[in-house]
Short mmCIF file of N, CA and C in Angstrom, two decimals:
data_model
loop_
_atom_site.label_atom_id
_atom_site.label_comp_id
_atom_site.label_asym_id
_atom_site.label_seq_id
_atom_site.Cartn_x
_atom_site.Cartn_y
_atom_site.Cartn_z
N UNK L 188 1.77 -1.49 -4.88
CA UNK L 188 2.79 -2.38 -4.34
C UNK L 188 2.54 -2.65 -2.86
N UNK L 189 2.71 -3.90 -2.49
CA UNK L 189 2.68 -4.27 -1.08
C UNK L 189 4.13 -4.26 -0.61
N UNK L 190 4.40 -3.54 0.46
CA UNK L 190 5.78 -3.40 0.93
C UNK L 190 5.89 -3.78 2.40
N UNK L 191 7.07 -4.27 2.76
CA UNK L 191 7.38 -4.58 4.16
C UNK L 191 8.85 -4.29 4.41
N UNK L 192 9.13 -3.75 5.56
CA UNK L 192 10.52 -3.50 5.94
C UNK L 192 11.10 -4.78 6.53
N UNK L 193 12.37 -5.01 6.24
CA UNK L 193 13.03 -6.23 6.70
C UNK L 193 14.50 -5.94 6.99
N UNK L 194 15.14 -6.90 7.64
CA UNK L 194 16.56 -6.82 7.94
C UNK L 194 17.22 -8.08 7.41
N UNK L 195 18.37 -7.93 6.78
CA UNK L 195 19.12 -9.07 6.28
C UNK L 195 19.76 -9.78 7.47
N UNK L 196 19.42 -11.07 7.64
CA UNK L 196 19.96 -11.84 8.77
C UNK L 196 21.04 -12.83 8.34
N UNK L 197 21.13 -13.10 7.04
CA UNK L 197 22.15 -14.00 6.51
C UNK L 197 22.36 -13.65 5.06
N UNK L 198 23.58 -13.75 4.59
CA UNK L 198 23.86 -13.39 3.20
C UNK L 198 24.98 -14.26 2.66
N UNK L 199 24.88 -14.56 1.37
CA UNK L 199 25.99 -15.18 0.65
C UNK L 199 26.05 -14.51 -0.72
N UNK L 200 26.85 -15.06 -1.62
CA UNK L 200 27.05 -14.41 -2.91
C UNK L 200 25.80 -14.37 -3.77
N UNK L 201 24.91 -15.33 -3.61
CA UNK L 201 23.75 -15.41 -4.50
C UNK L 201 22.42 -15.09 -3.84
N UNK L 202 22.35 -15.13 -2.51
CA UNK L 202 21.05 -14.95 -1.85
C UNK L 202 21.21 -14.28 -0.49
N UNK L 203 20.11 -13.66 -0.05
CA UNK L 203 20.03 -13.12 1.30
C UNK L 203 18.81 -13.72 1.97
N UNK L 204 18.89 -13.85 3.28
CA UNK L 204 17.75 -14.28 4.08
C UNK L 204 17.34 -13.07 4.90
N UNK L 205 16.09 -12.67 4.76
CA UNK L 205 15.61 -11.47 5.43
C UNK L 205 14.52 -11.82 6.43
N UNK L 206 14.46 -11.04 7.48
CA UNK L 206 13.42 -11.20 8.51
C UNK L 206 12.60 -9.92 8.53
N UNK L 207 11.30 -10.06 8.43
CA UNK L 207 10.42 -8.90 8.45
C UNK L 207 10.56 -8.22 9.80
N UNK L 208 10.84 -6.92 9.78
CA UNK L 208 11.07 -6.20 11.04
C UNK L 208 9.80 -5.60 11.62
N UNK L 209 8.77 -5.44 10.80
CA UNK L 209 7.51 -4.91 11.30
C UNK L 209 6.36 -5.81 10.84
N UNK L 210 6.29 -7.04 11.39
CA UNK L 210 5.26 -7.96 10.91
C UNK L 210 3.86 -7.43 11.18
N UNK L 211 3.02 -7.57 10.18
CA UNK L 211 1.63 -7.14 10.29
C UNK L 211 0.78 -8.39 10.49
N UNK L 212 -0.12 -8.35 11.43
CA UNK L 212 -0.97 -9.51 11.70
C UNK L 212 -2.42 -9.20 11.41
N UNK L 213 -2.67 -8.59 10.29
CA UNK L 213 -4.04 -8.28 9.90
C UNK L 213 -4.50 -6.97 10.49
N UNK L 214 -5.68 -6.96 11.09
CA UNK L 214 -6.28 -5.72 11.57
C UNK L 214 -5.69 -5.24 12.88
N UNK L 215 -4.98 -6.09 13.61
CA UNK L 215 -4.40 -5.70 14.88
C UNK L 215 -5.36 -5.79 16.05
N UNK L 216 -6.53 -6.37 15.88
CA UNK L 216 -7.53 -6.47 16.95
C UNK L 216 -7.59 -7.89 17.53
N UNK L 217 -6.53 -8.64 17.43
CA UNK L 217 -6.55 -10.05 17.86
C UNK L 217 -6.92 -10.22 19.32
N UNK L 218 -6.42 -9.36 20.17
CA UNK L 218 -6.66 -9.52 21.60
C UNK L 218 -7.83 -8.69 22.12
N UNK L 219 -8.53 -8.01 21.23
CA UNK L 219 -9.69 -7.21 21.63
C UNK L 219 -10.97 -8.03 21.49
N UNK L 220 -11.99 -7.67 22.27
CA UNK L 220 -13.29 -8.34 22.09
C UNK L 220 -13.81 -8.08 20.67
N UNK L 221 -14.27 -9.10 20.03
CA UNK L 221 -14.77 -8.96 18.67
C UNK L 221 -13.72 -9.15 17.60
N UNK L 222 -12.45 -9.25 18.00
CA UNK L 222 -11.39 -9.49 17.03
C UNK L 222 -11.47 -10.92 16.51
N UNK L 223 -11.02 -11.14 15.30
CA UNK L 223 -11.19 -12.46 14.68
C UNK L 223 -10.17 -13.48 15.17
N UNK L 224 -9.05 -13.03 15.71
CA UNK L 224 -8.03 -13.97 16.16
C UNK L 224 -7.23 -14.57 15.02
N UNK L 225 -7.16 -13.85 13.91
CA UNK L 225 -6.46 -14.35 12.73
C UNK L 225 -5.01 -14.72 12.97
N UNK L 226 -4.32 -13.95 13.80
CA UNK L 226 -2.92 -14.26 14.09
C UNK L 226 -2.79 -15.57 14.84
N UNK L 227 -3.73 -15.83 15.76
CA UNK L 227 -3.70 -17.10 16.49
C UNK L 227 -3.96 -18.27 15.56
N UNK L 228 -4.85 -18.07 14.62
CA UNK L 228 -5.13 -19.13 13.64
C UNK L 228 -3.89 -19.38 12.79
N UNK L 229 -3.20 -18.32 12.40
CA UNK L 229 -2.00 -18.46 11.58
C UNK L 229 -0.91 -19.26 12.29
N UNK L 230 -0.86 -19.15 13.62
CA UNK L 230 0.16 -19.87 14.39
C UNK L 230 -0.30 -21.25 14.85
N UNK L 231 -1.53 -21.61 14.59
CA UNK L 231 -2.08 -22.87 15.08
C UNK L 231 -1.37 -24.10 14.49
N UNK L 232 -0.88 -23.99 13.28
CA UNK L 232 -0.27 -25.14 12.61
C UNK L 232 1.24 -25.06 12.59
N UNK L 233 1.81 -24.29 13.48
CA UNK L 233 3.25 -24.17 13.55
C UNK L 233 3.67 -22.72 13.45
N UNK L 234 4.89 -22.51 13.77
CA UNK L 234 5.43 -21.16 13.76
C UNK L 234 5.73 -20.73 12.32
N UNK L 235 5.33 -19.53 11.94
CA UNK L 235 5.63 -19.07 10.58
C UNK L 235 7.15 -18.93 10.37
N UNK L 236 7.55 -18.98 9.13
CA UNK L 236 8.97 -18.87 8.81
C UNK L 236 9.53 -17.55 9.33
N UNK L 237 10.69 -17.62 9.93
CA UNK L 237 11.33 -16.42 10.47
C UNK L 237 12.03 -15.62 9.37
N UNK L 238 12.69 -16.32 8.45
CA UNK L 238 13.47 -15.65 7.42
C UNK L 238 13.07 -16.17 6.05
N UNK L 239 13.15 -15.28 5.07
CA UNK L 239 12.79 -15.62 3.70
C UNK L 239 14.01 -15.45 2.81
N UNK L 240 14.21 -16.39 1.90
CA UNK L 240 15.35 -16.35 0.98
C UNK L 240 14.97 -15.55 -0.26
N UNK L 241 15.84 -14.61 -0.63
CA UNK L 241 15.64 -13.77 -1.81
C UNK L 241 16.97 -13.66 -2.53
N UNK L 242 16.95 -13.60 -3.86
CA UNK L 242 18.18 -13.46 -4.63
C UNK L 242 18.90 -12.18 -4.24
N UNK L 243 20.22 -12.27 -4.10
CA UNK L 243 21.04 -11.13 -3.70
C UNK L 243 21.69 -10.51 -4.93
N UNK L 244 20.93 -9.73 -5.67
CA UNK L 244 21.44 -9.13 -6.90
C UNK L 244 22.12 -7.79 -6.64
N UNK L 245 22.00 -7.25 -5.44
CA UNK L 245 22.55 -5.92 -5.16
C UNK L 245 23.64 -5.93 -4.11
N UNK L 246 24.11 -7.10 -3.70
CA UNK L 246 25.22 -7.19 -2.77
C UNK L 246 24.90 -6.77 -1.34
N UNK L 247 23.73 -7.12 -0.85
CA UNK L 247 23.35 -6.78 0.52
C UNK L 247 24.18 -7.61 1.50
N UNK L 248 24.39 -7.05 2.69
CA UNK L 248 25.16 -7.72 3.74
C UNK L 248 24.29 -7.87 4.98
N UNK L 249 24.74 -8.73 5.90
CA UNK L 249 24.01 -8.94 7.14
C UNK L 249 23.87 -7.61 7.88
N UNK L 250 22.65 -7.34 8.36
CA UNK L 250 22.37 -6.11 9.08
C UNK L 250 21.77 -5.01 8.24
N UNK L 251 21.82 -5.14 6.92
CA UNK L 251 21.23 -4.11 6.05
C UNK L 251 19.72 -4.07 6.23
N UNK L 252 19.18 -2.85 6.31
CA UNK L 252 17.73 -2.67 6.35
C UNK L 252 17.25 -2.55 4.91
N UNK L 253 16.24 -3.32 4.56
CA UNK L 253 15.75 -3.36 3.19
C UNK L 253 14.23 -3.23 3.17
N UNK L 254 13.71 -2.96 2.00
CA UNK L 254 12.27 -2.94 1.78
C UNK L 254 11.95 -4.00 0.74
N UNK L 255 11.02 -4.90 1.07
CA UNK L 255 10.57 -5.93 0.15
C UNK L 255 9.29 -5.45 -0.51
N UNK L 256 9.16 -5.67 -1.81
CA UNK L 256 7.96 -5.24 -2.53
C UNK L 256 7.43 -6.38 -3.38
N UNK L 257 6.12 -6.48 -3.44
CA UNK L 257 5.46 -7.45 -4.32
C UNK L 257 4.31 -6.72 -5.00
N UNK L 258 4.10 -7.02 -6.26
CA UNK L 258 3.06 -6.34 -7.04
C UNK L 258 1.69 -6.52 -6.42
N UNK L 259 0.85 -5.49 -6.55
CA UNK L 259 -0.55 -5.61 -6.14
C UNK L 259 -1.20 -6.72 -6.95
N UNK L 260 -1.95 -7.54 -6.31
CA UNK L 260 -2.64 -8.63 -6.98
C UNK L 260 -1.85 -9.92 -7.06
N UNK L 261 -0.54 -9.86 -6.83
CA UNK L 261 0.28 -11.07 -6.92
C UNK L 261 -0.09 -12.07 -5.82
N UNK L 262 -0.36 -11.58 -4.63
CA UNK L 262 -0.74 -12.48 -3.53
C UNK L 262 -2.09 -13.14 -3.82
N UNK L 263 -3.02 -12.38 -4.40
CA UNK L 263 -4.31 -12.96 -4.77
C UNK L 263 -4.14 -14.03 -5.84
N UNK L 264 -3.30 -13.76 -6.83
CA UNK L 264 -3.04 -14.75 -7.87
C UNK L 264 -2.43 -16.02 -7.31
N UNK L 265 -1.51 -15.87 -6.35
CA UNK L 265 -0.90 -17.03 -5.72
C UNK L 265 -1.92 -17.82 -4.92
N UNK L 266 -2.82 -17.12 -4.24
CA UNK L 266 -3.85 -17.81 -3.46
C UNK L 266 -4.81 -18.56 -4.37
N UNK L 267 -5.18 -17.95 -5.49
CA UNK L 267 -6.07 -18.63 -6.43
C UNK L 267 -5.40 -19.88 -6.98
N UNK L 268 -4.12 -19.76 -7.33
CA UNK L 268 -3.40 -20.93 -7.85
C UNK L 268 -3.26 -22.01 -6.77
N UNK L 269 -2.96 -21.60 -5.55
CA UNK L 269 -2.72 -22.55 -4.47
C UNK L 269 -3.98 -23.24 -3.98
N UNK L 270 -5.08 -22.52 -3.95
CA UNK L 270 -6.32 -23.08 -3.41
C UNK L 270 -7.37 -23.35 -4.48
N UNK L 271 -7.47 -22.45 -5.44
CA UNK L 271 -8.51 -22.59 -6.46
C UNK L 271 -8.29 -23.76 -7.40
N UNK L 272 -7.06 -23.90 -7.91
CA UNK L 272 -6.78 -24.98 -8.86
C UNK L 272 -7.02 -26.35 -8.22
N UNK L 273 -6.50 -26.64 -7.02
CA UNK L 273 -6.80 -27.94 -6.41
C UNK L 273 -8.28 -28.15 -6.11
N UNK L 274 -8.97 -27.11 -5.69
CA UNK L 274 -10.40 -27.25 -5.40
C UNK L 274 -11.17 -27.59 -6.67
N UNK L 275 -10.88 -26.86 -7.74
CA UNK L 275 -11.55 -27.14 -9.02
C UNK L 275 -11.20 -28.54 -9.51
N UNK L 276 -9.92 -28.93 -9.37
CA UNK L 276 -9.50 -30.26 -9.78
C UNK L 276 -10.21 -31.36 -9.01
N UNK L 277 -10.33 -31.18 -7.69
CA UNK L 277 -11.00 -32.19 -6.86
C UNK L 277 -12.48 -32.29 -7.20
N UNK L 278 -13.15 -31.16 -7.34
CA UNK L 278 -14.59 -31.17 -7.64
C UNK L 278 -14.84 -31.75 -9.03
N UNK L 279 -14.07 -31.32 -10.01
CA UNK L 279 -14.26 -31.84 -11.38
C UNK L 279 -13.94 -33.33 -11.45
N UNK L 280 -12.86 -33.76 -10.78
CA UNK L 280 -12.52 -35.18 -10.77
C UNK L 280 -13.61 -36.02 -10.13
N UNK L 281 -14.13 -35.56 -9.00
CA UNK L 281 -15.20 -36.30 -8.33
C UNK L 281 -16.47 -36.31 -9.16
N UNK L 282 -16.80 -35.19 -9.78
CA UNK L 282 -18.02 -35.11 -10.61
C UNK L 282 -17.91 -36.02 -11.82
N UNK L 283 -16.75 -36.00 -12.48
CA UNK L 283 -16.57 -36.85 -13.66
C UNK L 283 -16.62 -38.33 -13.27
N UNK L 284 -15.97 -38.69 -12.17
CA UNK L 284 -15.99 -40.09 -11.74
C UNK L 284 -17.40 -40.52 -11.34
N UNK L 285 -18.14 -39.64 -10.70
CA UNK L 285 -19.52 -39.96 -10.32
C UNK L 285 -20.37 -40.16 -11.57
N UNK L 286 -20.18 -39.31 -12.56
CA UNK L 286 -20.94 -39.41 -13.81
C UNK L 286 -20.61 -40.71 -14.56
N UNK L 287 -19.31 -41.08 -14.54
CA UNK L 287 -18.89 -42.28 -15.27
C UNK L 287 -19.19 -43.58 -14.52
N UNK L 288 -19.03 -43.55 -13.18
CA UNK L 288 -19.15 -44.82 -12.46
C UNK L 288 -19.98 -44.80 -11.21
N UNK L 289 -20.64 -43.72 -10.93
CA UNK L 289 -21.48 -43.66 -9.73
C UNK L 289 -20.71 -43.19 -8.51
N UNK L 290 -21.41 -43.17 -7.39
CA UNK L 290 -20.84 -42.65 -6.15
C UNK L 290 -19.68 -43.48 -5.62
N UNK L 291 -19.65 -44.75 -5.93
CA UNK L 291 -18.60 -45.63 -5.40
C UNK L 291 -17.20 -45.21 -5.87
N UNK L 292 -17.09 -44.64 -7.04
CA UNK L 292 -15.77 -44.26 -7.57
C UNK L 292 -15.51 -42.75 -7.46
N UNK L 293 -16.39 -42.03 -6.81
CA UNK L 293 -16.20 -40.58 -6.68
C UNK L 293 -14.90 -40.23 -5.97
N UNK L 294 -14.53 -41.02 -4.95
CA UNK L 294 -13.29 -40.76 -4.22
C UNK L 294 -12.07 -40.94 -5.12
N UNK L 295 -12.12 -41.90 -6.00
CA UNK L 295 -11.01 -42.11 -6.94
C UNK L 295 -10.87 -40.89 -7.84
N UNK L 296 -11.98 -40.38 -8.32
CA UNK L 296 -11.96 -39.18 -9.15
C UNK L 296 -11.46 -37.97 -8.40
N UNK L 297 -11.87 -37.85 -7.15
CA UNK L 297 -11.42 -36.73 -6.32
C UNK L 297 -9.90 -36.76 -6.17
N UNK L 298 -9.36 -37.93 -5.83
CA UNK L 298 -7.91 -38.06 -5.67
C UNK L 298 -7.19 -37.82 -6.99
N UNK L 299 -7.73 -38.35 -8.08
CA UNK L 299 -7.13 -38.13 -9.40
C UNK L 299 -7.13 -36.64 -9.75
N UNK L 300 -8.21 -35.95 -9.43
CA UNK L 300 -8.29 -34.51 -9.68
C UNK L 300 -7.27 -33.74 -8.86
N UNK L 301 -7.06 -34.15 -7.62
CA UNK L 301 -6.06 -33.50 -6.78
C UNK L 301 -4.64 -33.74 -7.30
N UNK L 302 -4.37 -34.97 -7.72
CA UNK L 302 -3.04 -35.29 -8.25
C UNK L 302 -2.78 -34.49 -9.52
N UNK L 303 -3.77 -34.41 -10.39
CA UNK L 303 -3.62 -33.64 -11.62
C UNK L 303 -3.43 -32.15 -11.31
N UNK L 304 -4.19 -31.62 -10.37
CA UNK L 304 -4.05 -30.20 -10.03
C UNK L 304 -2.70 -29.93 -9.37
N UNK L 305 -2.17 -30.88 -8.62
CA UNK L 305 -0.83 -30.73 -8.05
C UNK L 305 0.20 -30.60 -9.17
N UNK L 306 0.08 -31.45 -10.18
CA UNK L 306 1.00 -31.39 -11.32
C UNK L 306 0.88 -30.05 -12.04
N UNK L 307 -0.35 -29.57 -12.19
CA UNK L 307 -0.57 -28.28 -12.87
C UNK L 307 0.06 -27.14 -12.08
N UNK L 308 -0.15 -27.10 -10.77
CA UNK L 308 0.42 -26.00 -9.98
C UNK L 308 1.94 -26.08 -9.92
N UNK L 309 2.51 -27.28 -9.90
CA UNK L 309 3.97 -27.41 -9.95
C UNK L 309 4.52 -26.89 -11.27
N UNK L 310 3.82 -27.20 -12.35
CA UNK L 310 4.24 -26.70 -13.66
C UNK L 310 4.13 -25.18 -13.72
N UNK L 311 3.06 -24.64 -13.16
CA UNK L 311 2.89 -23.19 -13.12
C UNK L 311 4.04 -22.53 -12.35
N UNK L 312 4.46 -23.15 -11.27
CA UNK L 312 5.53 -22.59 -10.44
C UNK L 312 6.85 -22.53 -11.18
N UNK L 313 7.05 -23.41 -12.16
CA UNK L 313 8.30 -23.42 -12.92
C UNK L 313 8.26 -22.48 -14.12
N UNK L 314 7.10 -21.95 -14.45
CA UNK L 314 6.98 -21.08 -15.62
C UNK L 314 7.62 -19.72 -15.33
N UNK L 315 8.39 -19.22 -16.28
CA UNK L 315 9.11 -17.96 -16.10
C UNK L 315 8.16 -16.79 -15.85
N UNK L 316 7.09 -16.69 -16.61
CA UNK L 316 6.14 -15.59 -16.44
C UNK L 316 5.49 -15.59 -15.07
N UNK L 317 5.19 -16.78 -14.57
CA UNK L 317 4.58 -16.90 -13.24
C UNK L 317 5.57 -16.46 -12.17
N UNK L 318 6.84 -16.86 -12.33
CA UNK L 318 7.86 -16.46 -11.36
C UNK L 318 8.03 -14.94 -11.35
N UNK L 319 8.01 -14.33 -12.53
CA UNK L 319 8.16 -12.88 -12.59
C UNK L 319 6.99 -12.18 -11.93
N UNK L 320 5.80 -12.72 -12.10
CA UNK L 320 4.61 -12.11 -11.50
C UNK L 320 4.67 -12.18 -9.98
N UNK L 321 5.21 -13.26 -9.45
CA UNK L 321 5.26 -13.45 -8.00
C UNK L 321 6.58 -13.01 -7.38
N UNK L 322 7.47 -12.43 -8.18
CA UNK L 322 8.79 -12.10 -7.66
C UNK L 322 8.71 -10.97 -6.63
N UNK L 323 9.59 -11.06 -5.66
CA UNK L 323 9.71 -10.05 -4.62
C UNK L 323 10.92 -9.20 -4.96
N UNK L 324 10.72 -7.89 -5.07
CA UNK L 324 11.86 -7.02 -5.31
C UNK L 324 12.38 -6.52 -3.97
N UNK L 325 13.66 -6.25 -3.93
CA UNK L 325 14.31 -5.83 -2.69
C UNK L 325 15.14 -4.60 -3.00
N UNK L 326 15.07 -3.63 -2.10
CA UNK L 326 15.88 -2.42 -2.26
C UNK L 326 16.30 -1.94 -0.87
N UNK L 327 17.30 -1.09 -0.83
CA UNK L 327 17.76 -0.54 0.43
C UNK L 327 16.69 0.36 1.01
N UNK L 328 16.48 0.26 2.31
CA UNK L 328 15.53 1.14 3.00
C UNK L 328 16.09 2.55 2.97
N UNK L 329 15.27 3.52 2.59
CA UNK L 329 15.72 4.91 2.48
C UNK L 329 16.28 5.44 3.79
N UNK L 330 15.81 4.92 4.90
CA UNK L 330 16.30 5.37 6.20
C UNK L 330 17.62 4.73 6.60
N UNK L 331 18.14 3.85 5.76
CA UNK L 331 19.37 3.14 6.09
C UNK L 331 20.33 3.27 4.92
N UNK L 332 21.37 4.01 5.11
CA UNK L 332 22.36 4.21 4.06
C UNK L 332 23.60 3.40 4.39
N UNK L 333 23.99 2.43 3.53
CA UNK L 333 25.17 1.60 3.82
C UNK L 333 26.44 2.43 4.00
N UNK L 334 26.53 3.58 3.32
CA UNK L 334 27.72 4.40 3.43
C UNK L 334 27.89 4.96 4.84
N UNK L 335 26.78 5.13 5.57
CA UNK L 335 26.87 5.67 6.92
C UNK L 335 27.49 4.67 7.90
N UNK L 336 27.56 3.41 7.51
CA UNK L 336 28.16 2.40 8.37
C UNK L 336 29.63 2.16 8.05
N UNK L 337 30.15 2.87 7.07
CA UNK L 337 31.53 2.65 6.66
C UNK L 337 32.49 2.97 7.81
N UNK L 338 33.53 2.17 7.92
CA UNK L 338 34.52 2.36 8.97
C UNK L 338 35.47 3.49 8.57
N UNK L 339 35.86 4.37 9.51
CA UNK L 339 36.78 5.48 9.17
C UNK L 339 38.18 5.00 8.91
#
């Protein structure tokens, strides 16, 4: 399991919004000589989301410390679906169009392959089994007991 500690920053009856309290930025060598600068690359296209929405099945409240968990391999599966399916769709579409009509129509095939792969990934996202595989579980952080915050 991949786990991260978070704090509930907003809550309603059906969902909570959590903010990761100990964000990890890869190897931690971003500012050292020889570091890859992965965190800087991640921020190059905008600021990452501050809070994530998760179903509130356990009645969490604002300020609760929680632990988020995702199955091992789920992130890899999501990356393959997000990047692999469109790449394969684009290459296959361009190759098929080139075979059928030459280089002049390769771009049409590439775009058609991307559109088809977009439809496939959207359909995958709506599938129940796929959602269960990518689901994030949430539980109370062992170091934070809600009963200890009870008013006397």
